[in-house]
Amino acid sequence: MKSTYKTLLIGFLLVLLAVSCKDDNILESQGRACNLDEISDVKINEIQVIGSHNSYRLRTYQPILTVLQAFTSFLPEESDPLNEWEYNHVPLPEQLDEHNVRAIELDIYYDPEGGIFFNRAGLALVGEPIASGIEAYNEPGLKVLHIPDVDYRTHYVSFKDALQTLLNWSESHPGHLPVFIMLELKETEIPLPGFAKVKDFTTTAKASIPVEIREVLPEDKLFTPKEMRGDFTTLYEALQAEGWPTIEQAKGKFLFFGLGQNEIGETIFGTNSSITNNDDFVIKVIDGPESNFNRIQEAVEMGFIVRTRADSGTKEARSGDVSRRDKAVESGAQLIYTDYYQPDQRYLTDLTWTDYHFQWPLSNGKARVKSSDCYITE
């Protein structure tokens, strides 16, 4: 009898512990709503937002995807189309309006004369015409895509097109939370005859990026390194002395940061992953929130804004494993990027997919204030 009672007691305590742990889980607790006026003095490094990885991207054209699974040796190192490219994004306004996204990522290629990406040579692999027929590809300017010729499908052909879409959305949502925009400078090409020859991001090429940004976005829509630095010598000095702006100061604006943008300019924040080389790097890109959990926490405590990822490829969407996602939130990283702000709908009919996704527990929460159980609803 004693043994049975002891077993029941241990079981009861374990249930209590499980319930207690669940209640402590940020993504299991409903939290409360707070509007921008209520938290206007909160600084932008004191919130967490959902970001979309490769936000412009449409799923790879299926016939090409099927062929590439047998010819991965021609792809960039470690590319695995089946497990890395099987995700899809809705247009940016829908991400921002319906899925609480407040950080995005755009891959950009340098195309100063235009025409580099008009053809999709990968279509020859499946016996289809290679000409895109999209005249915008022949216009000079930065282009937005993942990998030329094989993984080219995008909501936005040009960088300016994406920027104009964001500006239109911003003007129809005055006073929105700041939107963080990560730019990845791409030089990827497929080393086969007839495939696109991609141009390097030289200093001149990099200088074209802020020019295009400012041709579309007015000054009052930008929060820039120049504005943050003020009269200080470095951004790090400004960070230590005054910190990041408040939500009130940054609302309605866009903040650009560049992966590979190591030349510090007046428009785009440079990034690195070091927490010791900091003079002008106040945004850190530190992926792997499980293995780098302590480093992310240290960077956040030092006042840096950290970008990390909640998932990688289709791994979590297929397995349903939320450990990486939950560690990303627990780490305190402010910008948590995902491919799954909504579940892949194939989980409804295909048992090899799950309903894995990353959303705040409050359905209309646009950001989480880290110091309280509060989700900003704008």
CSV table of C-alpha atoms in Angstrom, one decimal:
chain,number,residue,atom,x,y,z
A,1,MET,CA,0.0,0.0,0.0
A,2,LYS,CA,2.8,2.4,0.9
A,3,SER,CA,4.6,1.6,-2.4
A,4,THR,CA,1.4,2.4,-4.3
A,5,TYR,CA,0.9,5.6,-2.4
A,6,LYS,CA,4.5,6.6,-3.0
A,7,THR,CA,4.2,5.9,-6.7
A,8,LEU,CA,1.0,7.9,-7.0
A,9,LEU,CA,2.6,10.8,-5.1
A,10,ILE,CA,5.7,10.8,-7.4
A,11,GLY,CA,3.4,10.7,-10.4
A,12,PHE,CA,1.4,13.6,-9.1
A,13,LEU,CA,4.6,15.7,-8.4
A,14,LEU,CA,5.9,14.9,-11.9
A,15,VAL,CA,2.6,16.2,-13.4
A,16,LEU,CA,2.8,19.3,-11.3
A,17,LEU,CA,6.4,19.8,-12.5
A,18,ALA,CA,5.4,19.4,-16.1
A,19,VAL,CA,2.5,21.8,-15.8
A,20,SER,CA,4.8,24.3,-14.0
A,21,CYS,CA,7.5,24.0,-16.8
A,22,LYS,CA,4.8,24.5,-19.4
A,23,ASP,CA,3.5,27.7,-17.8
A,24,ASP,CA,7.1,29.0,-17.7
A,25,ASN,CA,7.5,28.5,-21.4
A,26,ILE,CA,7.3,31.8,-23.2
A,27,LEU,CA,5.6,30.3,-26.2
A,28,GLU,CA,3.0,28.4,-24.0
A,29,SER,CA,1.9,31.4,-22.0
A,30,GLN,CA,-0.8,33.6,-23.5
A,31,GLY,CA,0.7,36.8,-22.0
A,32,ARG,CA,-1.1,40.2,-22.3
A,33,ALA,CA,-1.5,42.8,-25.0
A,34,CYS,CA,0.2,46.1,-24.8
A,35,ASN,CA,0.0,49.0,-27.3
A,36,LEU,CA,2.8,51.3,-28.5
A,37,ASP,CA,1.8,54.1,-26.2
A,38,GLU,CA,2.1,51.9,-23.2
A,39,ILE,CA,5.7,50.9,-24.0
A,40,SER,CA,6.9,53.9,-25.9
A,41,ASP,CA,10.0,54.2,-23.6
A,42,VAL,CA,11.1,50.6,-24.2
A,43,LYS,CA,14.2,50.5,-26.4
A,44,ILE,CA,14.3,48.6,-29.6
A,45,ASN,CA,16.9,46.1,-28.2
A,46,GLU,CA,14.5,45.3,-25.4
A,47,ILE,CA,12.0,43.6,-27.7
A,48,GLN,CA,12.0,40.3,-29.7
A,49,VAL,CA,10.5,40.1,-33.2
A,50,ILE,CA,9.7,37.3,-35.6
A,51,GLY,CA,11.8,37.6,-38.8
A,52,SER,CA,11.3,35.7,-42.1
A,53,HIS,CA,14.4,34.1,-43.7
A,54,ASN,CA,14.8,34.7,-47.4
A,55,SER,CA,11.5,36.7,-47.2
A,56,TYR,CA,11.1,37.2,-50.9
A,57,ARG,CA,11.4,33.6,-51.9
A,58,LEU,CA,8.9,31.3,-53.7
A,59,ARG,CA,9.4,27.5,-53.6
A,60,THR,CA,11.8,26.2,-56.2
A,61,TYR,CA,10.2,25.2,-59.5
A,62,GLN,CA,9.3,21.6,-58.9
A,63,PRO,CA,10.8,20.0,-62.2
A,64,ILE,CA,14.1,21.7,-61.5
A,65,LEU,CA,14.0,20.7,-57.8
A,66,THR,CA,13.5,17.1,-58.9
A,67,VAL,CA,16.4,17.1,-61.3
A,68,LEU,CA,18.8,18.9,-58.8
A,69,GLN,CA,18.3,16.2,-56.2
A,70,ALA,CA,20.5,14.0,-58.5
A,71,PHE,CA,23.1,16.7,-59.4
A,72,THR,CA,23.9,18.4,-56.1
A,73,SER,CA,27.6,18.4,-57.0
A,74,PHE,CA,27.0,21.5,-59.2
A,75,LEU,CA,25.4,23.4,-56.4
A,76,PRO,CA,27.0,25.6,-53.8
A,77,GLU,CA,28.8,23.7,-51.1
A,78,GLU,CA,26.5,21.8,-48.7
A,79,SER,CA,23.4,22.7,-50.6
A,80,ASP,CA,20.6,20.1,-50.2
A,81,PRO,CA,17.6,21.2,-52.3
A,82,LEU,CA,15.2,18.5,-50.9
A,83,ASN,CA,15.8,19.5,-47.3
A,84,GLU,CA,16.8,23.1,-47.6
A,85,TRP,CA,14.7,24.6,-50.4
A,86,GLU,CA,11.2,23.2,-49.7
A,87,TYR,CA,9.8,26.3,-48.1
A,88,ASN,CA,7.7,29.1,-49.5
A,89,HIS,CA,6.8,32.7,-48.5
A,90,VAL,CA,3.8,34.9,-49.0
A,91,PRO,CA,4.3,38.5,-50.2
A,92,LEU,CA,5.8,40.9,-47.7
A,93,PRO,CA,2.6,42.8,-46.9
A,94,GLU,CA,0.9,39.6,-46.0
A,95,GLN,CA,3.8,38.5,-43.8
A,96,LEU,CA,3.7,41.9,-42.0
A,97,ASP,CA,-0.1,42.1,-41.7
A,98,GLU,CA,-1.2,38.5,-41.0
A,99,HIS,CA,1.9,36.8,-39.6
A,100,ASN,CA,3.4,39.3,-37.2
A,101,VAL,CA,6.7,39.5,-39.1
A,102,ARG,CA,8.8,42.6,-38.2
A,103,ALA,CA,12.1,41.6,-39.6
A,104,ILE,CA,12.9,40.4,-43.1
A,105,GLU,CA,15.8,39.2,-45.2
A,106,LEU,CA,16.6,40.0,-48.8
A,107,ASP,CA,19.3,38.4,-50.9
A,108,ILE,CA,20.7,40.9,-53.4
A,109,TYR,CA,22.9,40.5,-56.5
A,110,TYR,CA,24.8,43.2,-58.3
A,111,ASP,CA,23.5,43.8,-61.8
A,112,PRO,CA,24.7,47.3,-62.9
A,113,GLU,CA,23.9,47.0,-66.6
A,114,GLY,CA,20.9,44.6,-66.3
A,115,GLY,CA,20.3,41.3,-68.1
A,116,ILE,CA,22.4,38.9,-66.0
A,117,PHE,CA,19.4,37.0,-64.7
A,118,PHE,CA,16.9,37.3,-67.6
A,119,ASN,CA,17.5,33.7,-68.6
A,120,ARG,CA,17.1,30.7,-66.3
A,121,ALA,CA,19.5,28.2,-67.7
A,122,GLY,CA,18.3,25.5,-65.2
A,123,LEU,CA,15.2,25.2,-67.3
A,124,ALA,CA,17.3,23.6,-70.1
A,125,LEU,CA,17.8,20.7,-67.7
A,126,VAL,CA,14.1,20.0,-67.9
A,127,GLY,CA,13.7,20.7,-71.6
A,128,GLU,CA,12.0,24.1,-71.2
A,129,PRO,CA,12.8,27.5,-72.8
A,130,ILE,CA,15.2,29.5,-70.6
A,131,ALA,CA,14.1,33.0,-71.3
A,132,SER,CA,12.1,34.5,-68.4
A,133,GLY,CA,10.2,37.0,-70.4
A,134,ILE,CA,10.4,39.4,-67.5
A,135,GLU,CA,11.6,42.7,-68.9
A,136,ALA,CA,12.4,44.0,-65.4
A,137,TYR,CA,15.5,41.7,-65.4
A,138,ASN,CA,17.0,43.7,-68.2
A,139,GLU,CA,16.8,46.9,-66.2
A,140,PRO,CA,20.0,48.0,-64.4
A,141,GLY,CA,20.0,47.6,-60.6
A,142,LEU,CA,20.2,45.2,-57.7
A,143,LYS,CA,18.2,42.0,-58.1
A,144,VAL,CA,16.6,39.8,-55.5
A,145,LEU,CA,16.8,36.0,-55.8
A,146,HIS,CA,18.3,33.0,-54.0
A,147,ILE,CA,20.5,31.2,-56.6
A,148,PRO,CA,20.6,32.1,-60.3
A,149,ASP,CA,19.3,29.7,-62.9
A,150,VAL,CA,18.0,27.1,-60.5
A,151,ASP,CA,16.4,28.7,-57.5
A,152,TYR,CA,15.3,32.0,-59.0
A,153,ARG,CA,11.6,32.3,-58.1
A,154,THR,CA,10.9,35.5,-56.2
A,155,HIS,CA,8.1,37.9,-55.3
A,156,TYR,CA,10.3,40.8,-56.1
A,157,VAL,CA,12.6,40.9,-59.2
A,158,SER,CA,14.5,44.1,-58.1
A,159,PHE,CA,15.6,45.5,-54.8
A,160,LYS,CA,13.8,48.7,-55.6
A,161,ASP,CA,10.6,46.8,-56.2
A,162,ALA,CA,10.9,45.2,-52.7
A,163,LEU,CA,11.7,48.6,-51.2
A,164,GLN,CA,8.7,50.2,-52.8
A,165,THR,CA,6.4,47.4,-51.5
A,166,LEU,CA,7.7,48.1,-48.0
A,167,LEU,CA,7.3,51.8,-48.4
A,168,ASN,CA,3.7,51.4,-49.6
A,169,TRP,CA,2.9,49.1,-46.6
A,170,SER,CA,4.6,51.5,-44.2
A,171,GLU,CA,2.6,54.5,-45.4
A,172,SER,CA,-0.6,52.6,-44.9
A,173,HIS,CA,0.4,51.6,-41.4
A,174,PRO,CA,1.7,54.8,-39.8
A,175,GLY,CA,3.5,54.5,-36.5
A,176,HIS,CA,4.3,50.8,-37.0
A,177,LEU,CA,7.1,49.1,-35.0
A,178,PRO,CA,10.5,49.5,-36.6
A,179,VAL,CA,11.1,46.8,-39.3
A,180,PHE,CA,14.6,45.3,-39.4
A,181,ILE,CA,15.9,44.4,-42.9
A,182,MET,CA,18.8,42.1,-43.3
A,183,LEU,CA,20.6,42.3,-46.6
A,184,GLU,CA,22.7,39.3,-47.7
A,185,LEU,CA,25.2,40.3,-50.5
A,186,LYS,CA,25.2,37.3,-52.8
A,187,GLU,CA,27.8,36.1,-55.4
A,188,THR,CA,26.6,32.6,-55.9
A,189,GLU,CA,26.6,31.1,-59.3
A,190,ILE,CA,26.4,27.6,-60.9
A,191,PRO,CA,29.7,26.7,-62.6
A,192,LEU,CA,28.2,25.3,-65.8
A,193,PRO,CA,28.5,26.7,-69.4
A,194,GLY,CA,25.6,29.0,-70.3
A,195,PHE,CA,24.7,29.8,-66.7
A,196,ALA,CA,24.8,33.3,-65.2
A,197,LYS,CA,28.2,34.9,-64.5
A,198,VAL,CA,27.6,36.8,-61.3
A,199,LYS,CA,29.5,40.0,-60.5
A,200,ASP,CA,31.4,40.4,-57.3
A,201,PHE,CA,30.4,42.9,-54.6
A,202,THR,CA,33.3,45.2,-54.9
A,203,THR,CA,33.5,48.5,-53.0
A,204,THR,CA,31.7,50.2,-55.9
A,205,ALA,CA,29.0,47.5,-56.0
A,206,LYS,CA,28.4,47.9,-52.2
A,207,ALA,CA,28.2,51.7,-52.6
A,208,SER,CA,25.2,51.2,-54.9
A,209,ILE,CA,23.1,49.6,-52.1
A,210,PRO,CA,22.5,52.8,-50.0
A,211,VAL,CA,22.0,54.7,-53.2
A,212,GLU,CA,19.1,52.5,-54.2
A,213,ILE,CA,17.7,52.5,-50.7
A,214,ARG,CA,17.6,56.3,-50.6
A,215,GLU,CA,16.1,56.5,-54.1
A,216,VAL,CA,13.0,54.8,-52.7
A,217,LEU,CA,12.8,55.4,-49.0
A,218,PRO,CA,12.7,59.0,-47.6
A,219,GLU,CA,15.0,60.0,-44.8
A,220,ASP,CA,12.2,60.0,-42.2
A,221,LYS,CA,11.7,56.3,-42.9
A,222,LEU,CA,15.2,55.3,-42.0
A,223,PHE,CA,17.0,54.7,-38.7
A,224,THR,CA,20.7,54.8,-39.7
A,225,PRO,CA,24.2,54.3,-38.3
A,226,LYS,CA,24.8,57.9,-38.9
A,227,GLU,CA,21.9,58.9,-36.7
A,228,MET,CA,22.9,56.5,-34.0
A,229,ARG,CA,26.6,57.5,-34.0
A,230,GLY,CA,25.8,61.2,-33.7
A,231,ASP,CA,28.8,63.0,-32.3
A,232,PHE,CA,30.5,59.9,-31.0
A,233,THR,CA,33.5,58.4,-32.8
A,234,THR,CA,32.1,54.9,-33.0
A,235,LEU,CA,28.8,53.2,-32.8
A,236,TYR,CA,29.9,51.2,-29.8
A,237,GLU,CA,30.7,54.4,-27.9
A,238,ALA,CA,27.2,55.7,-28.8
A,239,LEU,CA,25.7,52.4,-27.7
A,240,GLN,CA,27.5,52.6,-24.3
A,241,ALA,CA,26.6,56.2,-23.8
A,242,GLU,CA,23.0,56.4,-25.0
A,243,GLY,CA,21.9,53.0,-26.1
A,244,TRP,CA,19.5,52.2,-28.9
A,245,PRO,CA,16.5,54.5,-29.6
A,246,THR,CA,13.2,53.9,-28.0
A,247,ILE,CA,10.2,52.4,-29.8
A,248,GLU,CA,8.7,55.9,-29.9
A,249,GLN,CA,11.8,57.3,-31.6
A,250,ALA,CA,12.0,54.4,-34.1
A,251,LYS,CA,8.4,53.7,-35.0
A,252,GLY,CA,7.5,53.9,-38.6
A,253,LYS,CA,11.1,53.4,-39.7
A,254,PHE,CA,13.3,50.7,-41.3
A,255,LEU,CA,16.7,49.6,-40.0
A,256,PHE,CA,19.0,48.0,-42.5
A,257,PHE,CA,21.9,45.7,-41.6
A,258,GLY,CA,24.1,43.8,-44.0
A,259,LEU,CA,25.5,40.3,-43.8
A,260,GLY,CA,28.8,40.8,-45.6
A,261,GLN,CA,28.5,44.6,-45.4
A,262,ASN,CA,31.7,45.3,-43.5
A,263,GLU,CA,32.3,48.7,-44.8
A,264,ILE,CA,30.6,51.0,-42.3
A,265,GLY,CA,28.5,53.6,-44.0
A,266,GLU,CA,25.8,56.1,-43.1
A,267,THR,CA,22.8,53.9,-44.1
A,268,ILE,CA,23.4,50.2,-43.4
A,269,PHE,CA,24.6,48.8,-40.1
A,270,GLY,CA,27.5,46.4,-40.5
A,271,THR,CA,27.4,43.0,-38.7
A,272,ASN,CA,29.8,40.5,-37.3
A,273,SER,CA,29.5,37.6,-34.9
A,274,SER,CA,32.3,38.7,-32.5
A,275,ILE,CA,31.5,40.1,-29.1
A,276,THR,CA,35.0,41.6,-28.8
A,277,ASN,CA,35.4,43.4,-32.1
A,278,ASN,CA,32.8,46.0,-31.5
A,279,ASP,CA,33.8,49.5,-32.5
A,280,ASP,CA,31.3,49.8,-35.3
A,281,PHE,CA,29.5,46.4,-35.1
A,282,VAL,CA,26.5,46.7,-32.8
A,283,ILE,CA,24.4,44.1,-34.6
A,284,LYS,CA,25.5,40.6,-34.3
A,285,VAL,CA,24.6,37.6,-36.4
A,286,ILE,CA,24.9,34.5,-34.2
A,287,ASP,CA,23.1,31.4,-35.5
A,288,GLY,CA,22.8,28.1,-33.6
A,289,PRO,CA,21.0,29.3,-30.5
A,290,GLU,CA,21.5,25.9,-28.8
A,291,SER,CA,25.3,25.7,-29.2
A,292,ASN,CA,25.8,29.5,-29.0
A,293,PHE,CA,23.2,30.1,-26.3
A,294,ASN,CA,25.6,31.6,-23.7
A,295,ARG,CA,27.3,33.8,-26.4
A,296,ILE,CA,24.0,35.2,-27.5
A,297,GLN,CA,23.0,36.0,-24.0
A,298,GLU,CA,26.3,37.7,-23.4
A,299,ALA,CA,26.0,39.8,-26.5
A,300,VAL,CA,22.4,40.8,-25.6
A,301,GLU,CA,23.5,41.8,-22.1
A,302,MET,CA,26.2,44.0,-23.6
A,303,GLY,CA,23.5,45.9,-25.4
A,304,PHE,CA,23.9,44.4,-28.9
A,305,ILE,CA,21.0,43.5,-31.1
A,306,VAL,CA,21.4,39.8,-32.1
A,307,ARG,CA,20.0,38.0,-35.1
A,308,THR,CA,19.6,34.2,-34.8
A,309,ARG,CA,17.5,31.5,-36.5
A,310,ALA,CA,14.6,29.4,-35.0
A,311,ASP,CA,15.0,26.7,-37.7
A,312,SER,CA,17.1,25.6,-40.5
A,313,GLY,CA,16.0,24.3,-43.9
A,314,THR,CA,13.0,22.0,-43.5
A,315,LYS,CA,14.5,20.0,-40.6
A,316,GLU,CA,12.1,21.3,-37.9
A,317,ALA,CA,9.1,21.5,-40.2
A,318,ARG,CA,9.5,17.8,-40.9
A,319,SER,CA,10.4,16.6,-37.4
A,320,GLY,CA,8.3,19.0,-35.3
A,321,ASP,CA,11.3,19.6,-33.0
A,322,VAL,CA,10.8,23.0,-31.3
A,323,SER,CA,14.0,23.0,-29.2
A,324,ARG,CA,16.0,25.3,-31.4
A,325,ARG,CA,13.1,27.7,-31.7
A,326,ASP,CA,12.5,27.8,-27.9
A,327,LYS,CA,16.2,28.3,-27.2
A,328,ALA,CA,16.3,31.2,-29.7
A,329,VAL,CA,13.5,32.9,-27.7
A,330,GLU,CA,15.0,32.0,-24.3
A,331,SER,CA,18.4,33.4,-25.4
A,332,GLY,CA,17.0,36.9,-25.6
A,333,ALA,CA,18.1,37.4,-29.2
A,334,GLN,CA,16.0,40.2,-30.6
A,335,LEU,CA,15.7,39.1,-34.2
A,336,ILE,CA,14.6,35.5,-34.6
A,337,TYR,CA,14.3,34.4,-38.2
A,338,THR,CA,12.2,31.5,-39.4
A,339,ASP,CA,10.9,30.0,-42.6
A,340,TYR,CA,7.7,29.0,-40.8
A,341,TYR,CA,5.8,31.9,-39.4
A,342,GLN,CA,2.9,29.6,-40.4
A,343,PRO,CA,3.0,25.8,-40.7
A,344,ASP,CA,3.7,24.2,-44.1
A,345,GLN,CA,0.2,23.1,-45.1
A,346,ARG,CA,1.4,19.8,-46.4
A,347,TYR,CA,1.2,18.5,-42.8
A,348,LEU,CA,-2.6,18.2,-43.2
A,349,THR,CA,-2.2,15.5,-45.8
A,350,ASP,CA,1.4,14.3,-45.6
A,351,LEU,CA,2.7,12.6,-42.5
A,352,THR,CA,6.3,13.5,-43.3
A,353,TRP,CA,5.5,17.1,-42.4
A,354,THR,CA,4.3,18.6,-39.1
A,355,ASP,CA,2.6,21.7,-38.0
A,356,TYR,CA,5.8,23.3,-36.7
A,357,HIS,CA,5.8,27.1,-36.7
A,358,PHE,CA,7.0,30.1,-34.8
A,359,GLN,CA,4.4,32.6,-33.6
A,360,TRP,CA,3.8,34.6,-30.5
A,361,PRO,CA,1.1,33.1,-28.3
A,362,LEU,CA,-1.0,36.3,-28.6
A,363,SER,CA,-2.5,36.0,-32.1
A,364,ASN,CA,-2.0,39.7,-33.0
A,365,GLY,CA,1.2,40.2,-31.1
A,366,LYS,CA,3.8,41.9,-33.3
A,367,ALA,CA,6.7,41.8,-30.8
A,368,ARG,CA,7.5,40.6,-27.3
A,369,VAL,CA,8.7,43.0,-24.6
A,370,LYS,CA,11.4,40.9,-22.9
A,371,SER,CA,11.0,42.4,-19.5
A,372,SER,CA,7.4,41.5,-19.2
A,373,ASP,CA,4.8,39.0,-20.4
A,374,CYS,CA,3.6,41.6,-22.9
A,375,TYR,CA,3.0,41.4,-26.6
A,376,ILE,CA,2.9,44.6,-28.6
A,377,THR,CA,-0.2,44.8,-30.7
A,378,GLU,CA,0.4,48.2,-32.4
